[in-house]
Amino acid sequence: DARVTQTPRHKVTEMGQEVTMRCQPILGHNTVFWYRQTMMQGLELLAYFRNRAPLDDSGMPKDRFSAEMPDATLATLKIQPSEPRDSAVYFCASGLSPRETQYFGPGTRLLVL
Amino acid sequence: GESVGLHLPTLSVQEGDNSIINCAYSNSASDYFIWYKQESGKGPQFIIDIRSNMDKRQGQRVTVLLNKTVKHLSLQIAATQPGDSAVYFCAENRPNRDDKIIFGKGTRLHILP
């Protein structure tokens, strides 16, 4: 049963610390998305990659957020330095293309104190 | 203080009745639509999809209807069960918007005993 995995599932950190979230997409999926979900804003697209190349990161605060795909089996989302307003659930999703169904991971619940 | 969050429309349905969740989309060029279900503490999960060359598609206990004339999409759930309690998102592919899937704000389905 192929699924997207994310680590860690929960993270509590202090303001100013670096946070790294990891995602393993479904094998064979060449498109990877990062979303943030909050009570205030709902589900927001932060960035997405196709064939490991970033296609759109317009939803991501560039000064503190960065997203990479070191290889086809790993996507990372990094926040440095973290701020309390970054507290949210971060989802990774993968798919066969940006126009096809996306399969979501379980999310990383981040709390920045 | 009082928490302020994203106001999601809520649909309350008696267990055993049919549920109909509606979604309006704005771009007449959208050609692919997906319904997702998000249970508490989990990531959105694919339910069913439909392409614009169809007006109806059925799955197990679910039916999606597409009315392109009025740009309206609906999800019908037959014989609603307690496990159907969740937030339901419609998503559309807008070819003119960087060719990616755009999510709506969601509707919360509440099952009455």
JSON list of C-alpha atoms in Angstrom, two decimals:
[
{"chain": "A", "resi": 1, "resn": "ASP", "atom": "CA", "xyz": [0.00, 0.00, 0.00]},
{"chain": "A", "resi": 2, "resn": "ALA", "atom": "CA", "xyz": [2.01, 2.96, -1.31]},
{"chain": "A", "resi": 3, "resn": "ARG", "atom": "CA", "xyz": [1.73, 6.15, 0.67]},
{"chain": "A", "resi": 4, "resn": "VAL", "atom": "CA", "xyz": [3.47, 9.44, 1.31]},
{"chain": "A", "resi": 5, "resn": "THR", "atom": "CA", "xyz": [5.45, 9.51, 4.55]},
{"chain": "A", "resi": 6, "resn": "GLN", "atom": "CA", "xyz": [6.43, 12.57, 6.55]},
{"chain": "A", "resi": 7, "resn": "THR", "atom": "CA", "xyz": [8.77, 13.06, 9.47]},
{"chain": "A", "resi": 8, "resn": "PRO", "atom": "CA", "xyz": [8.59, 14.21, 12.15]},
{"chain": "A", "resi": 9, "resn": "ARG", "atom": "CA", "xyz": [4.88, 13.90, 12.87]},
{"chain": "A", "resi": 10, "resn": "HIS", "atom": "CA", "xyz": [5.09, 16.48, 15.64]},
{"chain": "A", "resi": 11, "resn": "LYS", "atom": "CA", "xyz": [7.63, 19.18, 16.38]},
{"chain": "A", "resi": 12, "resn": "VAL", "atom": "CA", "xyz": [7.77, 21.70, 19.20]},
{"chain": "A", "resi": 13, "resn": "THR", "atom": "CA", "xyz": [10.53, 24.24, 19.03]},
{"chain": "A", "resi": 14, "resn": "GLU", "atom": "CA", "xyz": [11.45, 27.69, 20.23]},
{"chain": "A", "resi": 15, "resn": "MET", "atom": "CA", "xyz": [11.36, 30.83, 18.17]},
{"chain": "A", "resi": 16, "resn": "GLY", "atom": "CA", "xyz": [14.56, 31.31, 16.21]},
{"chain": "A", "resi": 17, "resn": "GLN", "atom": "CA", "xyz": [15.38, 27.63, 15.89]},
{"chain": "A", "resi": 18, "resn": "GLU", "atom": "CA", "xyz": [15.75, 25.86, 12.56]},
{"chain": "A", "resi": 19, "resn": "VAL", "atom": "CA", "xyz": [13.07, 23.36, 11.61]},
{"chain": "A", "resi": 20, "resn": "THR", "atom": "CA", "xyz": [13.47, 20.71, 8.91]},
{"chain": "A", "resi": 21, "resn": "MET", "atom": "CA", "xyz": [10.54, 18.63, 7.71]},
{"chain": "A", "resi": 22, "resn": "ARG", "atom": "CA", "xyz": [11.00, 15.61, 5.45]},
{"chain": "A", "resi": 23, "resn": "CYS", "atom": "CA", "xyz": [8.78, 13.88, 2.97]},
{"chain": "A", "resi": 24, "resn": "GLN", "atom": "CA", "xyz": [9.10, 10.65, 1.03]},
{"chain": "A", "resi": 25, "resn": "PRO", "atom": "CA", "xyz": [6.78, 10.74, -1.99]},
{"chain": "A", "resi": 26, "resn": "ILE", "atom": "CA", "xyz": [5.14, 7.68, -3.45]},
{"chain": "A", "resi": 27, "resn": "LEU", "atom": "CA", "xyz": [7.60, 5.79, -5.64]},
{"chain": "A", "resi": 28, "resn": "GLY", "atom": "CA", "xyz": [7.13, 6.79, -9.27]},
{"chain": "A", "resi": 29, "resn": "HIS", "atom": "CA", "xyz": [5.46, 10.12, -8.52]},
{"chain": "A", "resi": 30, "resn": "ASN", "atom": "CA", "xyz": [7.47, 12.92, -10.06]},
{"chain": "A", "resi": 31, "resn": "THR", "atom": "CA", "xyz": [5.52, 15.85, -8.60]},
{"chain": "A", "resi": 32, "resn": "VAL", "atom": "CA", "xyz": [5.79, 16.86, -4.96]},
{"chain": "A", "resi": 33, "resn": "PHE", "atom": "CA", "xyz": [3.82, 19.58, -3.18]},
{"chain": "A", "resi": 34, "resn": "TRP", "atom": "CA", "xyz": [4.21, 21.32, 0.17]},
{"chain": "A", "resi": 35, "resn": "TYR", "atom": "CA", "xyz": [1.10, 22.75, 1.85]},
{"chain": "A", "resi": 36, "resn": "ARG", "atom": "CA", "xyz": [0.48, 24.56, 5.10]},
{"chain": "A", "resi": 37, "resn": "GLN", "atom": "CA", "xyz": [-2.83, 24.31, 6.92]},
{"chain": "A", "resi": 38, "resn": "THR", "atom": "CA", "xyz": [-4.00, 26.65, 9.66]},
{"chain": "A", "resi": 39, "resn": "MET", "atom": "CA", "xyz": [-7.33, 27.51, 11.21]},
{"chain": "A", "resi": 40, "resn": "MET", "atom": "CA", "xyz": [-7.08, 31.03, 9.86]},
{"chain": "A", "resi": 41, "resn": "GLN", "atom": "CA", "xyz": [-5.99, 30.40, 6.28]},
{"chain": "A", "resi": 42, "resn": "GLY", "atom": "CA", "xyz": [-7.05, 26.87, 5.51]},
{"chain": "A", "resi": 43, "resn": "LEU", "atom": "CA", "xyz": [-4.92, 24.85, 3.08]},
{"chain": "A", "resi": 44, "resn": "GLU", "atom": "CA", "xyz": [-2.23, 26.93, 1.36]},
{"chain": "A", "resi": 45, "resn": "LEU", "atom": "CA", "xyz": [0.15, 25.75, -1.34]},
{"chain": "A", "resi": 46, "resn": "LEU", "atom": "CA", "xyz": [3.70, 26.72, -0.45]},
{"chain": "A", "resi": 47, "resn": "ALA", "atom": "CA", "xyz": [5.72, 25.15, -3.26]},
{"chain": "A", "resi": 48, "resn": "TYR", "atom": "CA", "xyz": [5.86, 22.28, -5.67]},
{"chain": "A", "resi": 49, "resn": "PHE", "atom": "CA", "xyz": [8.44, 20.36, -7.66]},
{"chain": "A", "resi": 50, "resn": "ARG", "atom": "CA", "xyz": [8.35, 18.34, -10.83]},
{"chain": "A", "resi": 51, "resn": "ASN", "atom": "CA", "xyz": [11.18, 15.94, -11.57]},
{"chain": "A", "resi": 52, "resn": "ARG", "atom": "CA", "xyz": [12.97, 17.48, -8.57]},
{"chain": "A", "resi": 53, "resn": "ALA", "atom": "CA", "xyz": [12.96, 20.96, -10.10]},
{"chain": "A", "resi": 54, "resn": "PRO", "atom": "CA", "xyz": [11.04, 23.72, -8.31]},
{"chain": "A", "resi": 55, "resn": "LEU", "atom": "CA", "xyz": [8.14, 24.88, -10.48]},
{"chain": "A", "resi": 56, "resn": "ASP", "atom": "CA", "xyz": [6.38, 27.28, -8.18]},
{"chain": "A", "resi": 57, "resn": "ASP", "atom": "CA", "xyz": [7.33, 28.57, -4.77]},
{"chain": "A", "resi": 58, "resn": "SER", "atom": "CA", "xyz": [5.31, 31.76, -4.87]},
{"chain": "A", "resi": 59, "resn": "GLY", "atom": "CA", "xyz": [3.33, 30.76, -1.80]},
{"chain": "A", "resi": 60, "resn": "MET", "atom": "CA", "xyz": [6.40, 30.48, 0.37]},
{"chain": "A", "resi": 61, "resn": "PRO", "atom": "CA", "xyz": [7.98, 33.26, 2.46]},
{"chain": "A", "resi": 62, "resn": "LYS", "atom": "CA", "xyz": [11.40, 33.29, 0.78]},
{"chain": "A", "resi": 63, "resn": "ASP", "atom": "CA", "xyz": [13.30, 34.98, 3.56]},
{"chain": "A", "resi": 64, "resn": "ARG", "atom": "CA", "xyz": [12.93, 32.09, 5.98]},
{"chain": "A", "resi": 65, "resn": "PHE", "atom": "CA", "xyz": [11.52, 29.11, 4.08]},
{"chain": "A", "resi": 66, "resn": "SER", "atom": "CA", "xyz": [13.36, 26.86, 1.65]},
{"chain": "A", "resi": 67, "resn": "ALA", "atom": "CA", "xyz": [12.29, 23.68, -0.13]},
{"chain": "A", "resi": 68, "resn": "GLU", "atom": "CA", "xyz": [14.52, 21.17, -1.86]},
{"chain": "A", "resi": 69, "resn": "MET", "atom": "CA", "xyz": [14.52, 17.71, -3.38]},
{"chain": "A", "resi": 70, "resn": "PRO", "atom": "CA", "xyz": [17.97, 16.22, -2.87]},
{"chain": "A", "resi": 71, "resn": "ASP", "atom": "CA", "xyz": [16.81, 13.10, -4.69]},
{"chain": "A", "resi": 72, "resn": "ALA", "atom": "CA", "xyz": [13.64, 11.55, -6.06]},
{"chain": "A", "resi": 73, "resn": "THR", "atom": "CA", "xyz": [12.81, 9.89, -2.75]},
{"chain": "A", "resi": 74, "resn": "LEU", "atom": "CA", "xyz": [13.23, 12.87, -0.45]},
{"chain": "A", "resi": 75, "resn": "ALA", "atom": "CA", "xyz": [11.76, 16.35, -0.27]},
{"chain": "A", "resi": 76, "resn": "THR", "atom": "CA", "xyz": [12.62, 18.78, 2.52]},
{"chain": "A", "resi": 77, "resn": "LEU", "atom": "CA", "xyz": [11.04, 21.96, 3.81]},
{"chain": "A", "resi": 78, "resn": "LYS", "atom": "CA", "xyz": [13.20, 24.09, 6.05]},
{"chain": "A", "resi": 79, "resn": "ILE", "atom": "CA", "xyz": [12.31, 27.11, 8.18]},
{"chain": "A", "resi": 80, "resn": "GLN", "atom": "CA", "xyz": [15.17, 29.22, 9.51]},
{"chain": "A", "resi": 81, "resn": "PRO", "atom": "CA", "xyz": [14.62, 31.04, 11.78]},
{"chain": "A", "resi": 82, "resn": "SER", "atom": "CA", "xyz": [11.22, 29.81, 12.88]},
{"chain": "A", "resi": 83, "resn": "GLU", "atom": "CA", "xyz": [8.59, 32.16, 14.29]},
{"chain": "A", "resi": 84, "resn": "PRO", "atom": "CA", "xyz": [5.40, 31.54, 16.30]},
{"chain": "A", "resi": 85, "resn": "ARG", "atom": "CA", "xyz": [3.29, 32.43, 13.25]},
{"chain": "A", "resi": 86, "resn": "ASP", "atom": "CA", "xyz": [4.78, 29.41, 11.46]},
{"chain": "A", "resi": 87, "resn": "SER", "atom": "CA", "xyz": [2.84, 27.13, 13.79]},
{"chain": "A", "resi": 88, "resn": "ALA", "atom": "CA", "xyz": [0.66, 24.99, 11.54]},
{"chain": "A", "resi": 89, "resn": "VAL", "atom": "CA", "xyz": [0.30, 21.54, 10.05]},
{"chain": "A", "resi": 90, "resn": "TYR", "atom": "CA", "xyz": [2.57, 21.06, 7.04]},
{"chain": "A", "resi": 91, "resn": "PHE", "atom": "CA", "xyz": [1.50, 18.52, 4.45]},
{"chain": "A", "resi": 92, "resn": "CYS", "atom": "CA", "xyz": [3.46, 16.95, 1.68]},
{"chain": "A", "resi": 93, "resn": "ALA", "atom": "CA", "xyz": [1.63, 15.47, -1.30]},
{"chain": "A", "resi": 94, "resn": "SER", "atom": "CA", "xyz": [2.82, 13.67, -4.40]},
{"chain": "A", "resi": 95, "resn": "GLY", "atom": "CA", "xyz": [1.32, 12.92, -7.78]},
{"chain": "A", "resi": 96, "resn": "LEU", "atom": "CA", "xyz": [2.09, 11.86, -11.32]},
{"chain": "A", "resi": 97, "resn": "SER", "atom": "CA", "xyz": [1.84, 15.45, -12.56]},
{"chain": "A", "resi": 98, "resn": "PRO", "atom": "CA", "xyz": [0.68, 18.86, -11.26]},
{"chain": "A", "resi": 99, "resn": "ARG", "atom": "CA", "xyz": [-2.67, 18.30, -12.99]},
{"chain": "A", "resi": 100, "resn": "GLU", "atom": "CA", "xyz": [-3.37, 14.87, -11.54]},
{"chain": "A", "resi": 101, "resn": "THR", "atom": "CA", "xyz": [-4.64, 13.62, -8.20]},
{"chain": "A", "resi": 102, "resn": "GLN", "atom": "CA", "xyz": [-2.42, 14.41, -5.25]},
{"chain": "A", "resi": 103, "resn": "TYR", "atom": "CA", "xyz": [-1.84, 11.93, -2.46]},
{"chain": "A", "resi": 104, "resn": "PHE", "atom": "CA", "xyz": [-1.21, 13.50, 0.92]},
{"chain": "A", "resi": 105, "resn": "GLY", "atom": "CA", "xyz": [1.01, 12.46, 3.75]},
{"chain": "A", "resi": 106, "resn": "PRO", "atom": "CA", "xyz": [-0.12, 12.52, 7.40]},
{"chain": "A", "resi": 107, "resn": "GLY", "atom": "CA", "xyz": [1.41, 15.95, 8.01]},
{"chain": "A", "resi": 108, "resn": "THR", "atom": "CA", "xyz": [3.91, 17.48, 10.43]},
{"chain": "A", "resi": 109, "resn": "ARG", "atom": "CA", "xyz": [2.27, 19.41, 13.25]},
{"chain": "A", "resi": 110, "resn": "LEU", "atom": "CA", "xyz": [4.62, 22.28, 14.11]},
{"chain": "A", "resi": 111, "resn": "LEU", "atom": "CA", "xyz": [4.40, 24.44, 17.20]},
{"chain": "A", "resi": 112, "resn": "VAL", "atom": "CA", "xyz": [6.82, 27.32, 17.56]},
{"chain": "A", "resi": 113, "resn": "LEU", "atom": "CA", "xyz": [6.88, 28.82, 21.04]},
{"chain": "B", "resi": 1, "resn": "GLY", "atom": "CA", "xyz": [-9.82, 35.24, 24.24]},
{"chain": "B", "resi": 2, "resn": "GLU", "atom": "CA", "xyz": [-12.15, 33.97, 21.60]},
{"chain": "B", "resi": 3, "resn": "SER", "atom": "CA", "xyz": [-10.41, 32.09, 18.80]},
{"chain": "B", "resi": 4, "resn": "VAL", "atom": "CA", "xyz": [-11.04, 33.30, 15.31]},
{"chain": "B", "resi": 5, "resn": "GLY", "atom": "CA", "xyz": [-10.63, 30.83, 12.53]},
{"chain": "B", "resi": 6, "resn": "LEU", "atom": "CA", "xyz": [-11.58, 30.08, 8.99]},
{"chain": "B", "resi": 7, "resn": "HIS", "atom": "CA", "xyz": [-15.36, 29.85, 8.91]},
{"chain": "B", "resi": 8, "resn": "LEU", "atom": "CA", "xyz": [-16.21, 26.61, 7.19]},
{"chain": "B", "resi": 9, "resn": "PRO", "atom": "CA", "xyz": [-19.74, 25.95, 6.02]},
{"chain": "B", "resi": 10, "resn": "THR", "atom": "CA", "xyz": [-21.18, 23.05, 8.00]},
{"chain": "B", "resi": 11, "resn": "LEU", "atom": "CA", "xyz": [-23.64, 20.47, 6.83]},
{"chain": "B", "resi": 12, "resn": "SER", "atom": "CA", "xyz": [-25.43, 18.44, 9.49]},
{"chain": "B", "resi": 13, "resn": "VAL", "atom": "CA", "xyz": [-27.00, 15.20, 8.31]},
{"chain": "B", "resi": 14, "resn": "GLN", "atom": "CA", "xyz": [-28.83, 12.42, 10.11]},
{"chain": "B", "resi": 15, "resn": "GLU", "atom": "CA", "xyz": [-27.06, 9.10, 10.09]},
{"chain": "B", "resi": 16, "resn": "GLY", "atom": "CA", "xyz": [-28.47, 6.97, 7.29]},
{"chain": "B", "resi": 17, "resn": "ASP", "atom": "CA", "xyz": [-29.61, 9.92, 5.19]},
{"chain": "B", "resi": 18, "resn": "ASN", "atom": "CA", "xyz": [-27.92, 11.03, 1.99]},
{"chain": "B", "resi": 19, "resn": "SER", "atom": "CA", "xyz": [-25.51, 13.97, 2.08]},
{"chain": "B", "resi": 20, "resn": "ILE", "atom": "CA", "xyz": [-24.97, 16.49, -0.68]},
{"chain": "B", "resi": 21, "resn": "ILE", "atom": "CA", "xyz": [-21.97, 18.77, -0.51]},
{"chain": "B", "resi": 22, "resn": "ASN", "atom": "CA", "xyz": [-21.76, 21.57, -3.01]},
{"chain": "B", "resi": 23, "resn": "CYS", "atom": "CA", "xyz": [-18.91, 23.46, -4.56]},
{"chain": "B", "resi": 24, "resn": "ALA", "atom": "CA", "xyz": [-18.86, 26.38, -6.97]},
{"chain": "B", "resi": 25, "resn": "TYR", "atom": "CA", "xyz": [-15.90, 27.02, -9.20]},
{"chain": "B", "resi": 26, "resn": "SER", "atom": "CA", "xyz": [-15.10, 30.19, -11.05]},
{"chain": "B", "resi": 27, "resn": "ASN", "atom": "CA", "xyz": [-12.93, 29.25, -14.02]},
{"chain": "B", "resi": 28, "resn": "SER", "atom": "CA", "xyz": [-14.82, 27.91, -17.01]},
{"chain": "B", "resi": 29, "resn": "ALA", "atom": "CA", "xyz": [-11.51, 26.56, -18.36]},
{"chain": "B", "resi": 30, "resn": "SER", "atom": "CA", "xyz": [-11.11, 24.16, -15.44]},
{"chain": "B", "resi": 31, "resn": "ASP", "atom": "CA", "xyz": [-11.13, 20.65, -16.84]},
{"chain": "B", "resi": 32, "resn": "TYR", "atom": "CA", "xyz": [-10.47, 18.32, -13.92]},
{"chain": "B", "resi": 33, "resn": "PHE", "atom": "CA", "xyz": [-12.09, 18.20, -10.50]},
{"chain": "B", "resi": 34, "resn": "ILE", "atom": "CA", "xyz": [-11.35, 16.20, -7.38]},
{"chain": "B", "resi": 35, "resn": "TRP", "atom": "CA", "xyz": [-13.07, 15.68, -4.04]},
{"chain": "B", "resi": 36, "resn": "TYR", "atom": "CA", "xyz": [-10.96, 15.12, -0.94]},
{"chain": "B", "resi": 37, "resn": "LYS", "atom": "CA", "xyz": [-11.96, 14.09, 2.57]},
{"chain": "B", "resi": 38, "resn": "GLN", "atom": "CA", "xyz": [-9.98, 15.22, 5.59]},
{"chain": "B", "resi": 39, "resn": "GLU", "atom": "CA", "xyz": [-10.65, 13.57, 8.92]},
{"chain": "B", "resi": 40, "resn": "SER", "atom": "CA", "xyz": [-9.47, 15.16, 12.13]},
{"chain": "B", "resi": 41, "resn": "GLY", "atom": "CA", "xyz": [-5.72, 14.83, 12.56]},
{"chain": "B", "resi": 42, "resn": "LYS", "atom": "CA", "xyz": [-5.12, 13.38, 9.11]},
{"chain": "B", "resi": 43, "resn": "GLY", "atom": "CA", "xyz": [-4.15, 14.58, 5.67]},
{"chain": "B", "resi": 44, "resn": "PRO", "atom": "CA", "xyz": [-6.68, 15.07, 2.87]},
{"chain": "B", "resi": 45, "resn": "GLN", "atom": "CA", "xyz": [-7.60, 11.80, 1.23]},
{"chain": "B", "resi": 46, "resn": "PHE", "atom": "CA", "xyz": [-8.69, 11.37, -2.40]},
{"chain": "B", "resi": 47, "resn": "ILE", "atom": "CA", "xyz": [-12.33, 10.30, -2.77]},
{"chain": "B", "resi": 48, "resn": "ILE", "atom": "CA", "xyz": [-13.32, 10.66, -6.39]},
{"chain": "B", "resi": 49, "resn": "ASP", "atom": "CA", "xyz": [-12.53, 12.73, -9.45]},
{"chain": "B", "resi": 50, "resn": "ILE", "atom": "CA", "xyz": [-14.23, 13.77, -12.66]},
{"chain": "B", "resi": 51, "resn": "ARG", "atom": "CA", "xyz": [-13.09, 15.28, -15.93]},
{"chain": "B", "resi": 52, "resn": "SER", "atom": "CA", "xyz": [-14.96, 17.98, -17.76]},
{"chain": "B", "resi": 53, "resn": "ASN", "atom": "CA", "xyz": [-16.06, 15.65, -20.55]},
{"chain": "B", "resi": 54, "resn": "MET", "atom": "CA", "xyz": [-18.32, 13.90, -18.03]},
{"chain": "B", "resi": 55, "resn": "ASP", "atom": "CA", "xyz": [-21.23, 15.13, -15.95]},
{"chain": "B", "resi": 56, "resn": "LYS", "atom": "CA", "xyz": [-21.51, 12.26, -13.50]},
{"chain": "B", "resi": 57, "resn": "ARG", "atom": "CA", "xyz": [-19.25, 9.70, -11.97]},
{"chain": "B", "resi": 58, "resn": "GLN", "atom": "CA", "xyz": [-20.00, 7.09, -9.33]},
{"chain": "B", "resi": 59, "resn": "GLY", "atom": "CA", "xyz": [-17.86, 5.39, -6.76]},
{"chain": "B", "resi": 60, "resn": "GLN", "atom": "CA", "xyz": [-18.58, 3.32, -3.72]},
{"chain": "B", "resi": 61, "resn": "ARG", "atom": "CA", "xyz": [-21.42, 5.18, -1.94]},
{"chain": "B", "resi": 62, "resn": "VAL", "atom": "CA", "xyz": [-20.30, 8.45, -3.55]},
{"chain": "B", "resi": 63, "resn": "THR", "atom": "CA", "xyz": [-21.37, 10.24, -6.70]},
{"chain": "B", "resi": 64, "resn": "VAL", "atom": "CA", "xyz": [-19.91, 13.41, -8.17]},
{"chain": "B", "resi": 65, "resn": "LEU", "atom": "CA", "xyz": [-22.02, 15.60, -10.41]},
{"chain": "B", "resi": 66, "resn": "LEU", "atom": "CA", "xyz": [-20.59, 18.30, -12.63]},
{"chain": "B", "resi": 67, "resn": "ASN", "atom": "CA", "xyz": [-22.69, 21.10, -14.11]},
{"chain": "B", "resi": 68, "resn": "LYS", "atom": "CA", "xyz": [-20.45, 23.10, -16.38]},
{"chain": "B", "resi": 69, "resn": "THR", "atom": "CA", "xyz": [-23.21, 25.50, -17.37]},
{"chain": "B", "resi": 70, "resn": "VAL", "atom": "CA", "xyz": [-23.42, 26.96, -13.87]},
{"chain": "B", "resi": 71, "resn": "LYS", "atom": "CA", "xyz": [-19.88, 25.94, -12.83]},
{"chain": "B", "resi": 72, "resn": "HIS", "atom": "CA", "xyz": [-21.10, 23.75, -10.00]},
{"chain": "B", "resi": 73, "resn": "LEU", "atom": "CA", "xyz": [-19.80, 20.52, -8.55]},
{"chain": "B", "resi": 74, "resn": "SER", "atom": "CA", "xyz": [-21.47, 18.33, -5.95]},
{"chain": "B", "resi": 75, "resn": "LEU", "atom": "CA", "xyz": [-20.56, 15.28, -3.93]},
{"chain": "B", "resi": 76, "resn": "GLN", "atom": "CA", "xyz": [-23.35, 12.95, -2.91]},
{"chain": "B", "resi": 77, "resn": "ILE", "atom": "CA", "xyz": [-22.77, 10.44, -0.14]},
{"chain": "B", "resi": 78, "resn": "ALA", "atom": "CA", "xyz": [-25.37, 7.70, 0.16]},
{"chain": "B", "resi": 79, "resn": "ALA", "atom": "CA", "xyz": [-26.49, 6.36, 3.55]},
{"chain": "B", "resi": 80, "resn": "THR", "atom": "CA", "xyz": [-24.22, 8.64, 5.56]},
{"chain": "B", "resi": 81, "resn": "GLN", "atom": "CA", "xyz": [-22.28, 6.93, 8.33]},
{"chain": "B", "resi": 82, "resn": "PRO", "atom": "CA", "xyz": [-20.47, 8.29, 11.42]},
{"chain": "B", "resi": 83, "resn": "GLY", "atom": "CA", "xyz": [-17.17, 7.64, 9.64]},
{"chain": "B", "resi": 84, "resn": "ASP", "atom": "CA", "xyz": [-18.14, 10.18, 7.00]},
{"chain": "B", "resi": 85, "resn": "SER", "atom": "CA", "xyz": [-17.68, 13.01, 9.51]},
{"chain": "B", "resi": 86, "resn": "ALA", "atom": "CA", "xyz": [-14.89, 15.12, 8.05]},
{"chain": "B", "resi": 87, "resn": "VAL", "atom": "CA", "xyz": [-14.07, 18.26, 6.10]},
{"chain": "B", "resi": 88, "resn": "TYR", "atom": "CA", "xyz": [-14.63, 17.83, 2.38]},
{"chain": "B", "resi": 89, "resn": "PHE", "atom": "CA", "xyz": [-12.63, 19.82, -0.16]},
{"chain": "B", "resi": 90, "resn": "CYS", "atom": "CA", "xyz": [-13.30, 20.25, -3.81]},
{"chain": "B", "resi": 91, "resn": "ALA", "atom": "CA", "xyz": [-10.29, 20.96, -5.99]},
{"chain": "B", "resi": 92, "resn": "GLU", "atom": "CA", "xyz": [-10.00, 22.02, -9.61]},
{"chain": "B", "resi": 93, "resn": "ASN", "atom": "CA", "xyz": [-7.31, 22.12, -12.20]},
{"chain": "B", "resi": 94, "resn": "ARG", "atom": "CA", "xyz": [-7.14, 25.52, -13.83]},
{"chain": "B", "resi": 95, "resn": "PRO", "atom": "CA", "xyz": [-5.10, 25.31, -17.02]},
{"chain": "B", "resi": 96, "resn": "ASN", "atom": "CA", "xyz": [-4.53, 29.04, -16.99]},
{"chain": "B", "resi": 97, "resn": "ARG", "atom": "CA", "xyz": [-3.28, 29.11, -13.40]},
{"chain": "B", "resi": 98, "resn": "ASP", "atom": "CA", "xyz": [0.14, 27.51, -13.69]},
{"chain": "B", "resi": 99, "resn": "ASP", "atom": "CA", "xyz": [-1.62, 24.28, -14.56]},
{"chain": "B", "resi": 100, "resn": "LYS", "atom": "CA", "xyz": [-1.98, 23.02, -11.03]},
{"chain": "B", "resi": 101, "resn": "ILE", "atom": "CA", "xyz": [-4.70, 21.89, -8.67]},
{"chain": "B", "resi": 102, "resn": "ILE", "atom": "CA", "xyz": [-6.39, 24.62, -6.61]},
{"chain": "B", "resi": 103, "resn": "PHE", "atom": "CA", "xyz": [-8.24, 23.68, -3.41]},
{"chain": "B", "resi": 104, "resn": "GLY", "atom": "CA", "xyz": [-11.43, 25.24, -2.13]},
{"chain": "B", "resi": 105, "resn": "LYS", "atom": "CA", "xyz": [-11.97, 26.19, 1.51]},
{"chain": "B", "resi": 106, "resn": "GLY", "atom": "CA", "xyz": [-13.87, 23.05, 2.49]},
{"chain": "B", "resi": 107, "resn": "THR", "atom": "CA", "xyz": [-17.20, 22.04, 3.99]},
{"chain": "B", "resi": 108, "resn": "ARG", "atom": "CA", "xyz": [-17.54, 20.32, 7.33]},
{"chain": "B", "resi": 109, "resn": "LEU", "atom": "CA", "xyz": [-19.91, 17.35, 7.39]},
{"chain": "B", "resi": 110, "resn": "HIS", "atom": "CA", "xyz": [-21.40, 16.62, 10.80]},
{"chain": "B", "resi": 111, "resn": "ILE", "atom": "CA", "xyz": [-23.32, 13.39, 11.34]},
{"chain": "B", "resi": 112, "resn": "LEU", "atom": "CA", "xyz": [-26.23, 13.45, 13.76]},
{"chain": "B", "resi": 113, "resn": "PRO", "atom": "CA", "xyz": [-26.95, 10.21, 15.67]}
]
